Amino acid sequence: QVQLVESGGGLVQPGGSLRLSCTASGIIFSDYRMKWYRQAPGKERELVAVIGSSGSTNYADSVKGRFTISRDNAKNMVYLQMNNLKPEDTAVYYCNAANYYRTALTYWGQGTQVTVSS
């Protein structure tokens, strides 16, 4: 049974930081590209950051220079360090695992709420 479990969300003031974590089980972690998405109220889900099994990364323009994605293949975990948070970063953040070899194999976590407000 595949599970992705996110943690680390919460309420933070503008300019603050949060670190999201996602623990994966039931998959061969190195076979998966790991991603963070977010969905704000009334908006479509958007891709925030991607990391390959070798550590290559890509980011949405809106978070470049503020967010850092990383992974620990030994622990089956992926992280999203979010710095200098803005109110527009408020959203539910989702962890996603996408198999390199079989595109149908993609999994989602349940999401964690991030609220940036004073």
Coordinates of C-alpha atoms in Angstrom, one line a residue:
Q1 CA 0.0 0.0 0.0
V2 CA 1.4 3.3 -1.1
Q3 CA 1.3 6.2 1.3
L4 CA 2.5 9.8 1.2
V5 CA 2.2 11.7 4.5
E6 CA 2.9 15.4 4.7
S7 CA 3.6 17.3 7.8
G8 CA 4.9 20.7 8.9
G9 CA 2.2 23.1 7.8
G10 CA 0.7 25.8 10.0
L11 CA 0.2 29.5 10.5
V12 CA 3.1 31.8 9.9
Q13 CA 3.5 35.6 9.6
P14 CA 4.7 37.2 6.4
G15 CA 8.4 36.9 6.1
G16 CA 8.5 33.8 8.2
S17 CA 9.6 30.3 7.3
L18 CA 8.2 26.7 7.4
R19 CA 9.6 23.4 6.5
L20 CA 7.2 20.8 5.0
S21 CA 8.1 17.1 5.1
C22 CA 6.7 14.2 3.1
T23 CA 7.3 10.6 4.0
A24 CA 6.7 8.0 1.4
S25 CA 6.1 4.3 1.9
G26 CA 5.2 1.4 -0.3
I27 CA 7.3 2.6 -3.3
I28 CA 10.9 2.3 -4.5
F29 CA 11.7 5.9 -3.7
S30 CA 14.5 6.3 -6.2
D31 CA 12.1 5.3 -9.0
Y32 CA 10.1 8.4 -8.4
R33 CA 10.4 12.1 -9.2
M34 CA 9.0 13.9 -6.2
K35 CA 7.0 17.1 -6.4
W36 CA 5.2 19.6 -4.3
Y37 CA 2.0 21.2 -5.5
R38 CA -0.3 23.7 -3.9
Q39 CA -3.9 24.7 -4.2
A40 CA -5.3 28.0 -2.9
P41 CA -9.0 28.5 -2.4
G42 CA -10.8 29.0 -5.7
K43 CA -7.7 28.3 -7.7
E44 CA -6.3 25.3 -9.6
R45 CA -3.6 23.1 -8.2
E46 CA -0.2 24.4 -9.3
L47 CA 3.2 22.8 -9.4
V48 CA 5.6 24.4 -6.9
A49 CA 8.8 22.4 -7.1
V50 CA 10.2 19.2 -8.5
I51 CA 13.2 17.0 -7.5
G52 CA 14.7 14.1 -9.4
S53 CA 16.2 11.1 -7.8
S54 CA 19.7 12.5 -8.5
G55 CA 18.8 15.8 -6.9
S56 CA 18.1 17.9 -9.9
T57 CA 15.5 20.6 -9.2
N58 CA 13.0 22.9 -10.8
Y59 CA 10.8 25.6 -9.3
A60 CA 7.8 27.7 -10.2
D61 CA 8.8 31.3 -10.9
S62 CA 6.7 32.5 -8.0
V63 CA 8.9 30.7 -5.4
K64 CA 12.4 30.8 -7.0
G65 CA 14.9 32.1 -4.5
R66 CA 12.5 31.5 -1.5
F67 CA 11.7 27.8 -1.6
T68 CA 14.1 24.9 -1.6
I69 CA 13.1 21.3 -2.3
S70 CA 15.3 18.4 -1.2
R71 CA 15.1 14.7 -0.6
D72 CA 16.7 12.0 1.5
N73 CA 16.6 8.7 -0.5
A74 CA 17.7 6.7 2.5
K75 CA 14.7 7.9 4.6
N76 CA 12.2 8.0 1.7
M77 CA 11.5 11.7 2.5
V78 CA 11.2 14.9 0.6
Y79 CA 11.2 18.4 2.0
L80 CA 10.2 21.9 1.1
Q81 CA 11.9 24.6 2.9
M82 CA 9.9 27.8 2.5
N83 CA 11.5 31.1 3.4
N84 CA 10.3 34.7 3.2
L85 CA 6.7 33.5 3.0
K86 CA 4.0 35.8 1.5
P87 CA 0.2 35.8 2.0
E88 CA -0.1 34.6 -1.6
D89 CA 1.7 31.4 -0.5
T90 CA -1.4 30.5 1.5
A91 CA -2.6 27.1 0.2
V92 CA -2.9 23.4 0.9
Y93 CA 0.4 21.9 -0.1
Y94 CA 0.5 18.4 -1.5
C95 CA 3.3 15.9 -2.0
N96 CA 3.3 13.9 -5.2
A97 CA 5.3 10.9 -6.4
A98 CA 5.6 10.3 -10.1
N99 CA 7.2 7.1 -11.5
Y100 CA 9.9 7.7 -14.0
Y101 CA 9.1 4.5 -16.1
R102 CA 5.3 4.2 -15.8
T103 CA 3.4 7.5 -16.0
A104 CA 0.2 5.9 -14.6
L105 CA 2.0 5.4 -11.3
T106 CA 1.5 8.7 -9.6
Y107 CA 0.5 9.1 -5.9
W108 CA -0.7 12.0 -3.8
G109 CA -0.5 12.9 -0.1
Q110 CA -3.5 14.2 1.8
G111 CA -2.2 17.7 1.9
T112 CA -1.1 20.1 4.7
Q113 CA -2.4 23.6 5.2
V114 CA 0.0 26.6 5.1
T115 CA -1.5 29.9 6.1
V116 CA 0.6 33.1 5.8
S117 CA -1.1 35.9 7.7
S118 CA -0.4 38.6 10.2

